[in-house]
């Protein structure tokens, strides 16, 4: 049975209406005849389902509709069209720094944030030391929250939020907080939660995170669903799209084109590995420029050359 199910989910924003501009500006524009309302569809016809234990990665460039979709799944927003169904308790880590009082101490804010998330004082009493230790803020418990760095604030928020034992865990760019050591620790913590059969959804610009944590991927672009399916295939196709110059980019229209795009990127990766083994890689070349060059090399191959390269990959 599906734990999360989205059917033709579409979400529309209106700009310039009474709610957006306020009564005073509304009346002024109405009187002068300048009142206009425009519509913007943040998501359009998004359809997928997740089973218990699935971890979905949601990828796409800025403005793809990723965060808006998460808000619909958590119940913060109601879809304009379509439906969202979830089974069980949903925990969402969307805006980590919200719900804190800058004039209170770290200790006081820990109890405040815990209360907002539905934890009892007795529960926080038992978990307090664990929360502070995980956030690595033992020396800052008496400091005012406003005195913390942005990384410290995110760490304490993440530590508190991850105490929950949900059926569905939703994460929006929260694994990018802190230094590399904390990122690694927070990633391990998420894996522990997911190992208990929790269904997860992760929005991230880090394809490496998506590859490591997710077994399914949803690719969105300007509110449209481009692909949904296995992690390796869709991540490869998406990487090929990202590393191709904008003037030459193309979006897959069906599963066959997604597969072709995935093979294209993997061919580029394979050529890069051959360069590494032969010590022929240009020194100082960035990852983006490297893949741009290798993808162009793949695109320049004839049909027969691509078939030979694919055979070489299959037999490696």
mmCIF file of C-alpha atoms in Angstrom:
data_model
loop_
_atom_site.group_PDB
_atom_site.id
_atom_site.type_symbol
_atom_site.label_atom_id
_atom_site.label_comp_id
_atom_site.label_asym_id
_atom_site.label_seq_id
_atom_site.Cartn_x
_atom_site.Cartn_y
_atom_site.Cartn_z
ATOM 1 C CA UNK A 1 0.000 0.000 0.000
ATOM 2 C CA UNK A 2 1.258 3.488 -0.892
ATOM 3 C CA UNK A 3 2.427 5.586 2.059
ATOM 4 C CA UNK A 4 2.601 8.761 -0.039
ATOM 5 C CA UNK A 5 0.502 9.194 -3.162
ATOM 6 C CA UNK A 6 0.298 12.287 -5.365
ATOM 7 C CA UNK A 7 -2.182 12.271 -8.238
ATOM 8 C CA UNK A 8 -2.073 15.070 -10.819
ATOM 9 C CA UNK A 9 -1.044 17.593 -8.173
ATOM 10 C CA UNK A 10 -1.115 21.178 -9.454
ATOM 11 C CA UNK A 11 -0.507 24.271 -7.330
ATOM 12 C CA UNK A 12 -1.322 27.774 -8.502
ATOM 13 C CA UNK A 13 -0.165 31.072 -7.022
ATOM 14 C CA UNK A 14 -1.922 34.354 -7.647
ATOM 15 C CA UNK A 15 0.080 37.576 -7.664
ATOM 16 C CA UNK A 16 -1.454 41.009 -7.279
ATOM 17 C CA UNK A 17 -4.695 39.890 -5.602
ATOM 18 C CA UNK A 18 -6.056 41.295 -2.341
ATOM 19 C CA UNK A 19 -4.202 38.760 -0.178
ATOM 20 C CA UNK A 20 -0.887 39.564 -1.826
ATOM 21 C CA UNK A 21 -0.969 43.384 -1.903
ATOM 22 C CA UNK A 22 -3.253 44.382 1.000
ATOM 23 C CA UNK A 23 -6.484 46.349 1.158
ATOM 24 C CA UNK A 24 -4.987 49.854 0.774
ATOM 25 C CA UNK A 25 -3.055 49.066 -2.391
ATOM 26 C CA UNK A 26 -5.972 47.024 -3.722
ATOM 27 C CA UNK A 27 -8.370 49.979 -3.390
ATOM 28 C CA UNK A 28 -5.869 52.399 -4.929
ATOM 29 C CA UNK A 29 -5.311 50.195 -7.956
ATOM 30 C CA UNK A 30 -9.023 49.449 -8.283
ATOM 31 C CA UNK A 31 -9.880 53.169 -8.362
ATOM 32 C CA UNK A 32 -7.148 54.003 -10.907
ATOM 33 C CA UNK A 33 -7.999 51.022 -13.066
ATOM 34 C CA UNK A 34 -4.546 49.450 -12.627
ATOM 35 C CA UNK A 35 -5.704 46.385 -10.702
ATOM 36 C CA UNK A 36 -4.447 43.176 -12.318
ATOM 37 C CA UNK A 37 -4.177 39.624 -11.093
ATOM 38 C CA UNK A 38 -1.778 37.151 -12.675
ATOM 39 C CA UNK A 39 -1.518 33.401 -12.133
ATOM 40 C CA UNK A 40 1.556 31.255 -11.780
ATOM 41 C CA UNK A 41 1.544 27.454 -11.659
ATOM 42 C CA UNK A 42 4.358 26.341 -9.336
ATOM 43 C CA UNK A 43 3.581 22.652 -9.958
ATOM 44 C CA UNK A 44 1.582 21.041 -12.719
ATOM 45 C CA UNK A 45 0.253 17.454 -12.869
ATOM 46 C CA UNK A 46 2.749 15.822 -10.499
ATOM 47 C CA UNK A 47 2.039 12.096 -10.068
ATOM 48 C CA UNK A 48 3.998 9.487 -8.079
ATOM 49 C CA UNK A 49 3.650 7.100 -5.140
ATOM 50 C CA UNK A 50 6.003 5.797 -2.441
ATOM 51 C CA UNK A 51 5.905 2.580 -0.448
ATOM 52 C CA UNK A 52 7.065 2.048 3.128
ATOM 53 C CA UNK A 53 10.845 2.347 3.345
ATOM 54 C CA UNK A 54 11.239 4.281 0.079
ATOM 55 C CA UNK A 55 13.489 7.336 0.064
ATOM 56 C CA UNK A 56 12.649 9.807 -2.691
ATOM 57 C CA UNK A 57 15.065 12.442 -3.910
ATOM 58 C CA UNK A 58 13.483 15.489 -5.554
ATOM 59 C CA UNK A 59 15.832 17.272 -7.962
ATOM 60 C CA UNK A 60 15.550 20.236 -10.272
ATOM 61 C CA UNK A 61 17.015 23.682 -10.821
ATOM 62 C CA UNK A 62 15.826 26.716 -8.842
ATOM 63 C CA UNK A 63 12.162 27.456 -9.485
ATOM 64 C CA UNK A 64 11.342 23.847 -10.355
ATOM 65 C CA UNK A 65 8.549 23.627 -7.744
ATOM 66 C CA UNK A 66 10.320 21.298 -5.315
ATOM 67 C CA UNK A 67 9.646 23.113 -2.038
ATOM 68 C CA UNK A 68 6.074 23.939 -3.041
ATOM 69 C CA UNK A 69 5.398 20.250 -3.629
ATOM 70 C CA UNK A 70 6.740 19.398 -0.165
ATOM 71 C CA UNK A 71 4.383 21.933 1.393
ATOM 72 C CA UNK A 72 1.448 20.179 -0.282
ATOM 73 C CA UNK A 73 2.594 16.771 0.969
ATOM 74 C CA UNK A 74 2.986 18.066 4.540
ATOM 75 C CA UNK A 75 -0.463 19.663 4.429
ATOM 76 C CA UNK A 76 0.791 23.251 4.669
ATOM 77 C CA UNK A 77 -0.752 23.941 1.274
ATOM 78 C CA UNK A 78 -3.825 22.482 -0.433
ATOM 79 C CA UNK A 79 -3.340 21.610 -4.114
ATOM 80 C CA UNK A 80 -5.309 23.712 -6.569
ATOM 81 C CA UNK A 81 -5.946 20.532 -8.532
ATOM 82 C CA UNK A 82 -5.300 16.847 -7.868
ATOM 83 C CA UNK A 83 -4.849 15.081 -4.551
ATOM 84 C CA UNK A 84 -2.212 14.152 -1.971
ATOM 85 C CA UNK A 85 -2.655 11.179 0.371
ATOM 86 C CA UNK A 86 -0.327 10.182 3.205
ATOM 87 C CA UNK A 87 -0.497 7.283 5.661
ATOM 88 C CA UNK A 88 0.909 7.876 9.152
ATOM 89 C CA UNK A 89 2.651 10.665 11.042
ATOM 90 C CA UNK A 90 4.494 13.222 8.906
ATOM 91 C CA UNK A 91 7.582 15.080 10.188
ATOM 92 C CA UNK A 92 8.913 17.889 8.022
ATOM 93 C CA UNK A 93 12.251 19.693 8.308
ATOM 94 C CA UNK A 94 11.566 22.613 5.978
ATOM 95 C CA UNK A 95 12.727 25.870 7.570
ATOM 96 C CA UNK A 96 15.138 24.878 10.320
ATOM 97 C CA UNK A 97 15.626 28.318 11.855
ATOM 98 C CA UNK A 98 11.921 29.059 12.386
ATOM 99 C CA UNK A 99 10.313 28.797 15.840
ATOM 100 C CA UNK A 100 13.232 30.210 17.848
ATOM 101 C CA UNK A 101 13.336 33.362 20.004
ATOM 102 C CA UNK A 102 16.556 35.349 19.473
ATOM 103 C CA UNK A 103 16.324 36.837 22.978
ATOM 104 C CA UNK A 104 16.274 33.435 24.744
ATOM 105 C CA UNK A 105 19.239 31.178 25.476
ATOM 106 C CA UNK A 106 20.083 28.004 23.613
ATOM 107 C CA UNK A 107 18.732 25.953 26.529
ATOM 108 C CA UNK A 108 15.451 27.918 26.652
ATOM 109 C CA UNK A 109 15.039 27.702 22.889
ATOM 110 C CA UNK A 110 15.564 23.958 22.975
ATOM 111 C CA UNK A 111 12.504 23.590 25.201
ATOM 112 C CA UNK A 112 10.551 26.178 23.169
ATOM 113 C CA UNK A 113 11.248 24.488 19.850
ATOM 114 C CA UNK A 114 10.526 21.085 21.341
ATOM 115 C CA UNK A 115 7.147 22.302 22.605
ATOM 116 C CA UNK A 116 6.301 23.667 19.139
ATOM 117 C CA UNK A 117 7.054 20.240 17.684
ATOM 118 C CA UNK A 118 4.740 18.589 20.206
ATOM 119 C CA UNK A 119 7.297 17.188 22.670
ATOM 120 C CA UNK A 120 6.569 17.262 26.408
ATOM 121 C CA UNK A 121 8.880 18.921 28.914
ATOM 122 C CA UNK A 122 9.614 15.502 30.446
ATOM 123 C CA UNK A 123 10.671 14.176 27.038
ATOM 124 C CA UNK A 124 13.017 17.122 26.433
ATOM 125 C CA UNK A 125 14.441 16.704 29.952
ATOM 126 C CA UNK A 126 15.483 13.159 29.037
ATOM 127 C CA UNK A 127 16.819 14.108 25.610
ATOM 128 C CA UNK A 128 18.353 17.510 26.352
ATOM 129 C CA UNK A 129 21.969 16.379 26.780
ATOM 130 C CA UNK A 130 21.700 14.230 23.656
ATOM 131 C CA UNK A 131 20.348 17.195 21.653
ATOM 132 C CA UNK A 132 23.120 19.553 22.762
ATOM 133 C CA UNK A 133 25.844 16.945 22.219
ATOM 134 C CA UNK A 134 24.629 16.134 18.708
ATOM 135 C CA UNK A 135 24.518 19.849 17.852
ATOM 136 C CA UNK A 136 28.023 20.246 19.339
ATOM 137 C CA UNK A 137 26.901 23.234 21.436
ATOM 138 C CA UNK A 138 27.891 22.131 24.942
ATOM 139 C CA UNK A 139 29.814 25.371 25.484
ATOM 140 C CA UNK A 140 27.013 27.608 24.202
ATOM 141 C CA UNK A 141 23.991 26.481 26.242
ATOM 142 C CA UNK A 142 23.787 29.794 28.129
ATOM 143 C CA UNK A 143 24.377 32.001 25.077
ATOM 144 C CA UNK A 144 21.565 34.050 23.568
ATOM 145 C CA UNK A 145 20.260 32.442 20.399
ATOM 146 C CA UNK A 146 20.954 35.621 18.409
ATOM 147 C CA UNK A 147 24.654 35.277 19.285
ATOM 148 C CA UNK A 148 24.975 31.963 17.435
ATOM 149 C CA UNK A 149 26.245 31.672 13.895
ATOM 150 C CA UNK A 150 23.785 30.557 11.215
ATOM 151 C CA UNK A 151 25.465 27.139 11.176
ATOM 152 C CA UNK A 152 25.032 26.712 14.938
ATOM 153 C CA UNK A 153 21.364 27.690 14.712
ATOM 154 C CA UNK A 154 20.771 25.120 11.987
ATOM 155 C CA UNK A 155 22.590 22.422 13.945
ATOM 156 C CA UNK A 156 20.452 22.812 17.067
ATOM 157 C CA UNK A 157 17.288 22.918 14.953
ATOM 158 C CA UNK A 158 18.284 19.753 13.107
ATOM 159 C CA UNK A 159 19.213 17.994 16.344
ATOM 160 C CA UNK A 160 15.833 18.755 17.942
ATOM 161 C CA UNK A 161 13.820 17.849 14.867
ATOM 162 C CA UNK A 162 15.541 14.498 14.398
ATOM 163 C CA UNK A 163 14.291 13.222 17.761
ATOM 164 C CA UNK A 164 10.915 12.572 16.181
ATOM 165 C CA UNK A 165 9.924 9.041 15.181
ATOM 166 C CA UNK A 166 7.705 9.626 12.130
ATOM 167 C CA UNK A 167 6.209 7.362 9.466
ATOM 168 C CA UNK A 168 7.101 9.919 6.783
ATOM 169 C CA UNK A 169 10.146 12.199 7.033
ATOM 170 C CA UNK A 170 10.401 15.204 4.700
ATOM 171 C CA UNK A 171 13.700 17.085 4.327
ATOM 172 C CA UNK A 172 14.225 20.311 2.373
ATOM 173 C CA UNK A 173 17.936 21.117 1.965
ATOM 174 C CA UNK A 174 18.577 20.414 5.652
ATOM 175 C CA UNK A 175 21.572 18.116 5.139
ATOM 176 C CA UNK A 176 23.657 21.044 3.909
ATOM 177 C CA UNK A 177 23.922 22.657 7.357
ATOM 178 C CA UNK A 178 27.186 22.947 9.259
ATOM 179 C CA UNK A 179 30.692 21.922 8.266
ATOM 180 C CA UNK A 180 31.621 18.730 6.418
ATOM 181 C CA UNK A 181 31.863 16.748 9.646
ATOM 182 C CA UNK A 182 28.361 17.719 10.731
ATOM 183 C CA UNK A 183 26.977 17.074 7.239
ATOM 184 C CA UNK A 184 28.356 13.548 7.434
ATOM 185 C CA UNK A 185 26.934 13.038 10.922
ATOM 186 C CA UNK A 186 23.496 14.370 9.961
ATOM 187 C CA UNK A 187 23.480 12.105 6.908
ATOM 188 C CA UNK A 188 24.201 9.085 9.116
ATOM 189 C CA UNK A 189 21.405 10.147 11.470
ATOM 190 C CA UNK A 190 18.922 10.300 8.593
ATOM 191 C CA UNK A 191 20.012 6.835 7.468
ATOM 192 C CA UNK A 192 19.369 5.515 10.992
ATOM 193 C CA UNK A 193 15.843 6.925 10.916
ATOM 194 C CA UNK A 194 15.174 5.501 7.464
ATOM 195 C CA UNK A 195 16.518 2.067 8.448
ATOM 196 C CA UNK A 196 13.496 1.682 10.732
ATOM 197 C CA UNK A 197 11.155 1.575 7.748
ATOM 198 C CA UNK A 198 10.394 5.288 7.582
ATOM 199 C CA UNK A 199 9.423 6.677 4.176
ATOM 200 C CA UNK A 200 11.477 9.747 3.292
ATOM 201 C CA UNK A 201 11.473 12.630 0.821
ATOM 202 C CA UNK A 202 14.625 14.700 0.319
ATOM 203 C CA UNK A 203 14.966 17.904 -1.686
ATOM 204 C CA UNK A 204 18.621 18.579 -2.370
ATOM 205 C CA UNK A 205 20.904 20.278 -4.880
ATOM 206 C CA UNK A 206 23.570 17.734 -3.948
ATOM 207 C CA UNK A 207 23.300 14.869 -6.414
ATOM 208 C CA UNK A 208 25.829 12.944 -4.306
ATOM 209 C CA UNK A 209 23.437 13.081 -1.330
ATOM 210 C CA UNK A 210 20.556 11.901 -3.495
ATOM 211 C CA UNK A 211 22.609 9.016 -4.875
ATOM 212 C CA UNK A 212 23.712 7.954 -1.376
ATOM 213 C CA UNK A 213 20.358 8.205 0.394
ATOM 214 C CA UNK A 214 17.590 7.656 -2.158
ATOM 215 C CA UNK A 215 16.227 4.669 -4.069
ATOM 216 C CA UNK A 216 13.838 6.759 -6.191
ATOM 217 C CA UNK A 217 14.099 10.205 -7.780
ATOM 218 C CA UNK A 218 11.561 12.769 -8.995
ATOM 219 C CA UNK A 219 12.900 15.301 -11.504
ATOM 220 C CA UNK A 220 10.977 18.585 -11.773
ATOM 221 C CA UNK A 221 11.556 21.496 -14.147
ATOM 222 C CA UNK A 222 9.553 24.746 -13.977
ATOM 223 C CA UNK A 223 6.744 22.920 -12.191
ATOM 224 C CA UNK A 224 6.555 20.038 -14.667
ATOM 225 C CA UNK A 225 7.365 16.411 -13.911
ATOM 226 C CA UNK A 226 10.191 15.307 -16.183
ATOM 227 C CA UNK A 227 10.826 11.842 -14.753
ATOM 228 C CA UNK A 228 10.200 9.564 -11.775
ATOM 229 C CA UNK A 229 12.006 6.297 -11.208
ATOM 230 C CA UNK A 230 15.285 4.591 -10.197
ATOM 231 C CA UNK A 231 17.973 6.795 -8.676
ATOM 232 C CA UNK A 232 20.934 5.903 -10.887
ATOM 233 C CA UNK A 233 19.130 6.375 -14.182
ATOM 234 C CA UNK A 234 17.464 9.671 -13.357
ATOM 235 C CA UNK A 235 20.471 11.160 -11.559
ATOM 236 C CA UNK A 236 22.621 10.376 -14.589
ATOM 237 C CA UNK A 237 20.077 11.950 -16.946
ATOM 238 C CA UNK A 238 19.751 15.013 -14.732
ATOM 239 C CA UNK A 239 23.534 15.427 -14.430
ATOM 240 C CA UNK A 240 23.801 15.262 -18.204
ATOM 241 C CA UNK A 241 21.235 18.058 -18.402
ATOM 242 C CA UNK A 242 23.000 20.212 -15.787
ATOM 243 C CA UNK A 243 26.463 19.894 -17.336
ATOM 244 C CA UNK A 244 25.263 20.674 -20.853
ATOM 245 C CA UNK A 245 25.450 24.394 -21.828
ATOM 246 C CA UNK A 246 21.985 25.987 -21.710
ATOM 247 C CA UNK A 247 21.935 26.603 -25.449
ATOM 248 C CA UNK A 248 22.211 22.845 -26.112
ATOM 249 C CA UNK A 249 20.115 21.461 -23.237
ATOM 250 C CA UNK A 250 17.099 19.281 -23.867
ATOM 251 C CA UNK A 251 14.545 17.752 -21.505
ATOM 252 C CA UNK A 252 13.504 14.098 -21.894
ATOM 253 C CA UNK A 253 9.880 13.673 -22.981
ATOM 254 C CA UNK A 254 9.426 9.989 -22.098
ATOM 255 C CA UNK A 255 11.097 7.009 -20.397
ATOM 256 C CA UNK A 256 13.056 6.087 -23.523
ATOM 257 C CA UNK A 257 14.578 9.568 -23.724
ATOM 258 C CA UNK A 258 15.398 9.456 -19.997
ATOM 259 C CA UNK A 259 17.263 6.184 -20.605
ATOM 260 C CA UNK A 260 19.116 7.711 -23.569
ATOM 261 C CA UNK A 261 20.067 10.762 -21.493
ATOM 262 C CA UNK A 262 21.282 8.494 -18.691
ATOM 263 C CA UNK A 263 23.468 6.478 -21.080
ATOM 264 C CA UNK A 264 24.857 9.715 -22.544
ATOM 265 C CA UNK A 265 26.059 10.918 -19.151
ATOM 266 C CA UNK A 266 27.453 7.524 -18.167
ATOM 267 C CA UNK A 267 29.437 7.426 -21.421
ATOM 268 C CA UNK A 268 30.925 10.812 -20.502
ATOM 269 C CA UNK A 269 31.746 9.546 -17.015
ATOM 270 C CA UNK A 270 33.374 6.418 -18.473
ATOM 271 C CA UNK A 271 35.525 8.477 -20.857
ATOM 272 C CA UNK A 272 36.589 10.562 -17.879
ATOM 273 C CA UNK A 273 37.619 7.451 -15.965
ATOM 274 C CA UNK A 274 39.699 6.297 -18.949
ATOM 275 C CA UNK A 275 41.427 9.677 -18.946
ATOM 276 C CA UNK A 276 42.181 9.333 -15.243
ATOM 277 C CA UNK A 277 43.714 5.893 -15.706
ATOM 278 C CA UNK A 278 45.850 7.195 -18.564
ATOM 279 C CA UNK A 279 46.747 10.383 -16.637
ATOM 280 C CA UNK A 280 45.392 12.487 -19.523
ATOM 281 C CA UNK A 281 42.927 14.647 -17.578
ATOM 282 C CA UNK A 282 43.624 18.393 -17.865
ATOM 283 C CA UNK A 283 45.138 19.768 -14.639
ATOM 284 C CA UNK A 284 42.936 22.186 -12.711
ATOM 285 C CA UNK A 285 39.815 21.564 -14.778
ATOM 286 C CA UNK A 286 36.596 22.020 -12.769
ATOM 287 C CA UNK A 287 33.977 19.273 -12.590
ATOM 288 C CA UNK A 288 31.489 21.344 -14.593
ATOM 289 C CA UNK A 289 33.957 22.109 -17.389
ATOM 290 C CA UNK A 290 35.170 18.529 -17.413
ATOM 291 C CA UNK A 291 31.709 17.055 -17.933
ATOM 292 C CA UNK A 292 30.806 19.761 -20.433
ATOM 293 C CA UNK A 293 33.846 18.754 -22.482
ATOM 294 C CA UNK A 294 33.220 15.004 -22.114
ATOM 295 C CA UNK A 295 29.516 15.298 -23.000
ATOM 296 C CA UNK A 296 30.431 17.277 -26.097
ATOM 297 C CA UNK A 297 32.860 14.493 -26.968
ATOM 298 C CA UNK A 298 30.071 11.904 -26.595
ATOM 299 C CA UNK A 299 27.707 13.995 -28.726
ATOM 300 C CA UNK A 300 30.304 14.177 -31.505
ATOM 301 C CA UNK A 301 30.527 10.378 -31.792
ATOM 302 C CA UNK A 302 28.813 8.641 -34.680
ATOM 303 C CA UNK A 303 26.071 6.091 -34.061
ATOM 304 C CA UNK A 304 28.515 3.244 -34.684
ATOM 305 C CA UNK A 305 31.121 4.755 -32.329
ATOM 306 C CA UNK A 306 28.523 5.096 -29.577
ATOM 307 C CA UNK A 307 27.497 1.473 -30.041
ATOM 308 C CA UNK A 308 31.126 0.355 -29.730
ATOM 309 C CA UNK A 309 31.604 2.489 -26.630
ATOM 310 C CA UNK A 310 28.443 1.038 -25.096
ATOM 311 C CA UNK A 311 29.719 -2.483 -25.752
ATOM 312 C CA UNK A 312 32.989 -1.568 -24.058
ATOM 313 C CA UNK A 313 31.059 -0.258 -21.037
ATOM 314 C CA UNK A 314 28.850 -3.362 -20.878
ATOM 315 C CA UNK A 315 31.892 -5.681 -20.981
ATOM 316 C CA UNK A 316 34.059 -3.766 -18.508
#
